[in-house]
């Protein structure tokens, strides 16, 4: 079971960016946590972060035939990117959408999720723990 974790723009700024919304933990610690959770669950995980929409599309396309599941937090591209939605639909890999903050309670422009339309499960507003829940969901799916 191989899972690809994709993070969009500014997720690498965790710990610095808007701590009142995203918390104090930094991106490197999140990567360590993800490795630990993957070990516990007995799955293999690769993490990818980019600030560039096209790079995220490339990564999704390259996941075809290589990964059994995707965990994606497209960050701001969630609310704008039909290209990421189409890429997820193209590869048809079971995908879980994660948002650290509760986007449902934030600005109007965050109320649409294009990428979410290609996701079979959504974890919203659970903080960084959301990534763990997403990994658990995908691992349980294959048990
Ligand atoms: C986010 C929510 C998005 O609206 C925002 O643009 C982000 C992070 C989250 O994880 O809560 O960058 O995806």
PDB file of C-alpha atoms and ligand atoms in Angstrom:
ATOM      1  CA  UNK A   1       0.000   0.000   0.000  1.00  0.00           C
ATOM      2  CA  UNK A   2       1.677   3.180  -1.244  1.00  0.00           C
ATOM      3  CA  UNK A   3       0.193   6.584  -0.495  1.00  0.00           C
ATOM      4  CA  UNK A   4       1.185   9.920  -1.978  1.00  0.00           C
ATOM      5  CA  UNK A   5       0.633  12.973   0.234  1.00  0.00           C
ATOM      6  CA  UNK A   6       0.408  16.196  -1.774  1.00  0.00           C
ATOM      7  CA  UNK A   7       0.442  19.646  -0.206  1.00  0.00           C
ATOM      8  CA  UNK A   8      -0.197  22.840  -2.124  1.00  0.00           C
ATOM      9  CA  UNK A   9       1.080  26.404  -1.747  1.00  0.00           C
ATOM     10  CA  UNK A  10       2.193  27.763   1.621  1.00  0.00           C
ATOM     11  CA  UNK A  11       1.714  24.488   3.508  1.00  0.00           C
ATOM     12  CA  UNK A  12       5.535  24.546   3.813  1.00  0.00           C
ATOM     13  CA  UNK A  13       5.046  27.787   5.794  1.00  0.00           C
ATOM     14  CA  UNK A  14       3.277  25.981   8.638  1.00  0.00           C
ATOM     15  CA  UNK A  15       4.428  27.270  12.008  1.00  0.00           C
ATOM     16  CA  UNK A  16       5.071  30.710  10.498  1.00  0.00           C
ATOM     17  CA  UNK A  17       1.855  31.408   8.594  1.00  0.00           C
ATOM     18  CA  UNK A  18      -1.231  32.510  10.543  1.00  0.00           C
ATOM     19  CA  UNK A  19      -0.613  30.359  13.641  1.00  0.00           C
ATOM     20  CA  UNK A  20      -4.086  31.278  14.949  1.00  0.00           C
ATOM     21  CA  UNK A  21      -5.539  29.338  12.008  1.00  0.00           C
ATOM     22  CA  UNK A  22      -2.900  26.716  11.182  1.00  0.00           C
ATOM     23  CA  UNK A  23      -1.168  26.198  14.541  1.00  0.00           C
ATOM     24  CA  UNK A  24       2.467  26.402  15.656  1.00  0.00           C
ATOM     25  CA  UNK A  25       3.777  23.136  14.313  1.00  0.00           C
ATOM     26  CA  UNK A  26       6.093  23.449  11.305  1.00  0.00           C
ATOM     27  CA  UNK A  27       6.066  21.549   8.020  1.00  0.00           C
ATOM     28  CA  UNK A  28       9.143  19.457   8.865  1.00  0.00           C
ATOM     29  CA  UNK A  29       7.425  18.189  12.029  1.00  0.00           C
ATOM     30  CA  UNK A  30       4.336  17.351   9.984  1.00  0.00           C
ATOM     31  CA  UNK A  31       6.530  15.286   7.630  1.00  0.00           C
ATOM     32  CA  UNK A  32       7.989  13.404  10.633  1.00  0.00           C
ATOM     33  CA  UNK A  33       4.500  12.811  12.013  1.00  0.00           C
ATOM     34  CA  UNK A  34       3.323  11.480   8.644  1.00  0.00           C
ATOM     35  CA  UNK A  35       6.287   9.057   8.522  1.00  0.00           C
ATOM     36  CA  UNK A  36       5.445   7.849  12.045  1.00  0.00           C
ATOM     37  CA  UNK A  37       1.748   7.382  11.247  1.00  0.00           C
ATOM     38  CA  UNK A  38       2.635   5.489   8.050  1.00  0.00           C
ATOM     39  CA  UNK A  39       4.909   3.150  10.057  1.00  0.00           C
ATOM     40  CA  UNK A  40       2.125   2.511  12.588  1.00  0.00           C
ATOM     41  CA  UNK A  41      -0.346   1.781   9.802  1.00  0.00           C
ATOM     42  CA  UNK A  42       2.118  -0.355   7.866  1.00  0.00           C
ATOM     43  CA  UNK A  43       1.928   1.653   4.664  1.00  0.00           C
ATOM     44  CA  UNK A  44       4.509   3.414   2.535  1.00  0.00           C
ATOM     45  CA  UNK A  45       4.195   7.171   2.183  1.00  0.00           C
ATOM     46  CA  UNK A  46       5.788   9.768  -0.067  1.00  0.00           C
ATOM     47  CA  UNK A  47       5.266  13.480   0.507  1.00  0.00           C
ATOM     48  CA  UNK A  48       5.296  16.219  -2.112  1.00  0.00           C
ATOM     49  CA  UNK A  49       4.783  19.962  -1.656  1.00  0.00           C
ATOM     50  CA  UNK A  50       4.673  22.640  -4.322  1.00  0.00           C
ATOM     51  CA  UNK A  51       3.615  26.230  -4.715  1.00  0.00           C
ATOM     52  CA  UNK A  52       3.013  25.617  -8.431  1.00  0.00           C
ATOM     53  CA  UNK A  53      -0.268  24.362  -9.842  1.00  0.00           C
ATOM     54  CA  UNK A  54       1.326  22.682 -12.870  1.00  0.00           C
ATOM     55  CA  UNK A  55       3.854  20.861 -10.681  1.00  0.00           C
ATOM     56  CA  UNK A  56       0.974  19.440  -8.640  1.00  0.00           C
ATOM     57  CA  UNK A  57      -0.774  18.338 -11.857  1.00  0.00           C
ATOM     58  CA  UNK A  58       2.500  16.684 -13.002  1.00  0.00           C
ATOM     59  CA  UNK A  59       2.834  14.883  -9.655  1.00  0.00           C
ATOM     60  CA  UNK A  60      -0.746  13.561  -9.827  1.00  0.00           C
ATOM     61  CA  UNK A  61      -0.216  12.318 -13.399  1.00  0.00           C
ATOM     62  CA  UNK A  62       3.040  10.582 -12.394  1.00  0.00           C
ATOM     63  CA  UNK A  63       1.212   8.848  -9.530  1.00  0.00           C
ATOM     64  CA  UNK A  64      -0.772   6.778 -12.055  1.00  0.00           C
ATOM     65  CA  UNK A  65       0.131   3.111 -11.644  1.00  0.00           C
ATOM     66  CA  UNK A  66       2.535   3.972  -8.811  1.00  0.00           C
ATOM     67  CA  UNK A  67       0.309   4.781  -5.830  1.00  0.00           C
ATOM     68  CA  UNK A  68      -2.766   3.138  -4.297  1.00  0.00           C
ATOM     69  CA  UNK A  69      -4.044   6.303  -2.671  1.00  0.00           C
ATOM     70  CA  UNK A  70      -3.575  10.058  -2.566  1.00  0.00           C
ATOM     71  CA  UNK A  71      -3.994  12.446   0.348  1.00  0.00           C
ATOM     72  CA  UNK A  72      -4.229  15.985  -0.973  1.00  0.00           C
ATOM     73  CA  UNK A  73      -4.383  19.397   0.596  1.00  0.00           C
ATOM     74  CA  UNK A  74      -4.399  21.616  -2.491  1.00  0.00           C
ATOM     75  CA  UNK A  75      -4.424  24.692  -0.203  1.00  0.00           C
ATOM     76  CA  UNK A  76      -5.503  27.817  -2.138  1.00  0.00           C
ATOM     77  CA  UNK A  77      -5.738  25.817  -5.391  1.00  0.00           C
ATOM     78  CA  UNK A  78      -8.630  23.924  -3.798  1.00  0.00           C
ATOM     79  CA  UNK A  79     -10.865  26.860  -4.588  1.00  0.00           C
ATOM     80  CA  UNK A  80      -9.580  27.678  -8.077  1.00  0.00           C
ATOM     81  CA  UNK A  81      -8.041  24.724  -9.850  1.00  0.00           C
ATOM     82  CA  UNK A  82     -10.028  22.799 -12.420  1.00  0.00           C
ATOM     83  CA  UNK A  83      -6.640  21.485 -13.641  1.00  0.00           C
ATOM     84  CA  UNK A  84      -6.034  19.669 -10.332  1.00  0.00           C
ATOM     85  CA  UNK A  85      -9.612  18.349 -10.366  1.00  0.00           C
ATOM     86  CA  UNK A  86      -9.131  17.024 -13.921  1.00  0.00           C
ATOM     87  CA  UNK A  87      -5.768  15.448 -13.030  1.00  0.00           C
ATOM     88  CA  UNK A  88      -7.322  13.614 -10.055  1.00  0.00           C
ATOM     89  CA  UNK A  89     -10.187  12.436 -12.270  1.00  0.00           C
ATOM     90  CA  UNK A  90      -7.708  11.309 -14.940  1.00  0.00           C
ATOM     91  CA  UNK A  91      -5.727   8.993 -12.684  1.00  0.00           C
ATOM     92  CA  UNK A  92      -8.805   7.846 -10.696  1.00  0.00           C
ATOM     93  CA  UNK A  93      -6.697   6.925  -7.659  1.00  0.00           C
ATOM     94  CA  UNK A  94      -8.745   6.874  -4.411  1.00  0.00           C
ATOM     95  CA  UNK A  95      -8.152  10.316  -2.952  1.00  0.00           C
ATOM     96  CA  UNK A  96      -8.847  12.010   0.364  1.00  0.00           C
ATOM     97  CA  UNK A  97      -9.064  15.796   0.618  1.00  0.00           C
ATOM     98  CA  UNK A  98      -7.577  17.336   3.771  1.00  0.00           C
ATOM     99  CA  UNK A  99      -7.901  20.879   5.092  1.00  0.00           C
ATOM    100  CA  UNK A 100      -6.205  21.841   8.317  1.00  0.00           C
ATOM    101  CA  UNK A 101      -8.647  24.659   9.030  1.00  0.00           C
ATOM    102  CA  UNK A 102     -12.414  24.457   8.919  1.00  0.00           C
ATOM    103  CA  UNK A 103     -12.909  26.043   5.512  1.00  0.00           C
ATOM    104  CA  UNK A 104     -16.689  25.706   5.877  1.00  0.00           C
ATOM    105  CA  UNK A 105     -16.568  28.444   8.531  1.00  0.00           C
ATOM    106  CA  UNK A 106     -14.241  30.789   6.601  1.00  0.00           C
ATOM    107  CA  UNK A 107     -14.600  33.254   3.708  1.00  0.00           C
ATOM    108  CA  UNK A 108     -17.093  32.735   0.892  1.00  0.00           C
ATOM    109  CA  UNK A 109     -14.323  32.184  -1.637  1.00  0.00           C
ATOM    110  CA  UNK A 110     -13.230  29.095   0.311  1.00  0.00           C
ATOM    111  CA  UNK A 111     -16.668  27.487   0.077  1.00  0.00           C
ATOM    112  CA  UNK A 112     -16.039  25.800  -3.251  1.00  0.00           C
ATOM    113  CA  UNK A 113     -13.633  22.885  -3.554  1.00  0.00           C
ATOM    114  CA  UNK A 114     -12.885  21.806  -7.112  1.00  0.00           C
ATOM    115  CA  UNK A 115     -10.381  19.120  -6.091  1.00  0.00           C
ATOM    116  CA  UNK A 116     -12.880  17.841  -3.543  1.00  0.00           C
ATOM    117  CA  UNK A 117     -15.205  16.853  -6.380  1.00  0.00           C
ATOM    118  CA  UNK A 118     -12.747  14.086  -7.297  1.00  0.00           C
ATOM    119  CA  UNK A 119     -12.224  12.944  -3.690  1.00  0.00           C
ATOM    120  CA  UNK A 120     -14.074  10.085  -2.035  1.00  0.00           C
ATOM    121  CA  UNK A 121     -13.495  11.346   1.485  1.00  0.00           C
ATOM    122  CA  UNK A 122     -12.950  14.771   3.078  1.00  0.00           C
ATOM    123  CA  UNK A 123     -11.311  15.660   6.386  1.00  0.00           C
ATOM    124  CA  UNK A 124     -11.819  19.291   7.221  1.00  0.00           C
ATOM    125  CA  UNK A 125     -10.852  21.327  10.252  1.00  0.00           C
ATOM    126  CA  UNK A 126      -9.117  18.588  12.253  1.00  0.00           C
ATOM    127  CA  UNK A 127      -5.727  20.315  12.269  1.00  0.00           C
ATOM    128  CA  UNK A 128      -2.632  18.335  11.316  1.00  0.00           C
ATOM    129  CA  UNK A 129      -4.269  15.221  12.778  1.00  0.00           C
ATOM    130  CA  UNK A 130      -6.396  15.336   9.600  1.00  0.00           C
ATOM    131  CA  UNK A 131      -3.493  13.810   7.652  1.00  0.00           C
ATOM    132  CA  UNK A 132      -3.452  10.871  10.058  1.00  0.00           C
ATOM    133  CA  UNK A 133      -7.197  10.362   9.643  1.00  0.00           C
ATOM    134  CA  UNK A 134      -6.767  10.458   5.868  1.00  0.00           C
ATOM    135  CA  UNK A 135      -4.001   7.832   5.958  1.00  0.00           C
ATOM    136  CA  UNK A 136      -6.136   5.656   8.243  1.00  0.00           C
ATOM    137  CA  UNK A 137      -9.092   5.940   5.857  1.00  0.00           C
ATOM    138  CA  UNK A 138      -7.020   4.832   2.860  1.00  0.00           C
ATOM    139  CA  UNK A 139      -5.274   2.008   4.759  1.00  0.00           C
ATOM    140  CA  UNK A 140      -8.575   0.679   6.106  1.00  0.00           C
ATOM    141  CA  UNK A 141     -10.002   0.708   2.609  1.00  0.00           C
ATOM    142  CA  UNK A 142      -7.500  -1.927   1.507  1.00  0.00           C
ATOM    143  CA  UNK A 143      -7.732  -4.121   4.667  1.00  0.00           C
TER     144      UNK A 143
HETATM  145  C1  LIG B   1      -6.210  25.118   3.616  1.00  0.00           C
HETATM  146  C2  LIG B   1      -7.431  26.042   3.447  1.00  0.00           C
HETATM  147  C3  LIG B   1      -7.301  26.872   2.185  1.00  0.00           C
HETATM  148  O1  LIG B   1      -8.428  27.696   2.028  1.00  0.00           O
HETATM  149  C4  LIG B   1      -6.061  27.761   2.274  1.00  0.00           C
HETATM  150  O2  LIG B   1      -5.898  28.486   1.081  1.00  0.00           O
HETATM  151  C5  LIG B   1      -4.839  26.993   2.618  1.00  0.00           C
HETATM  152  C6  LIG B   1      -4.921  25.915   3.599  1.00  0.00           C
HETATM  153  C7  LIG B   1      -6.255  24.341   4.940  1.00  0.00           C
HETATM  154  O3  LIG B   1      -5.527  23.366   5.043  1.00  0.00           O
HETATM  155  O4  LIG B   1      -6.994  24.703   5.858  1.00  0.00           O
HETATM  156  O5  LIG B   1      -3.749  27.322   2.158  1.00  0.00           O
HETATM  157  O6  LIG B   1      -6.218  24.194   2.564  1.00  0.00           O
END
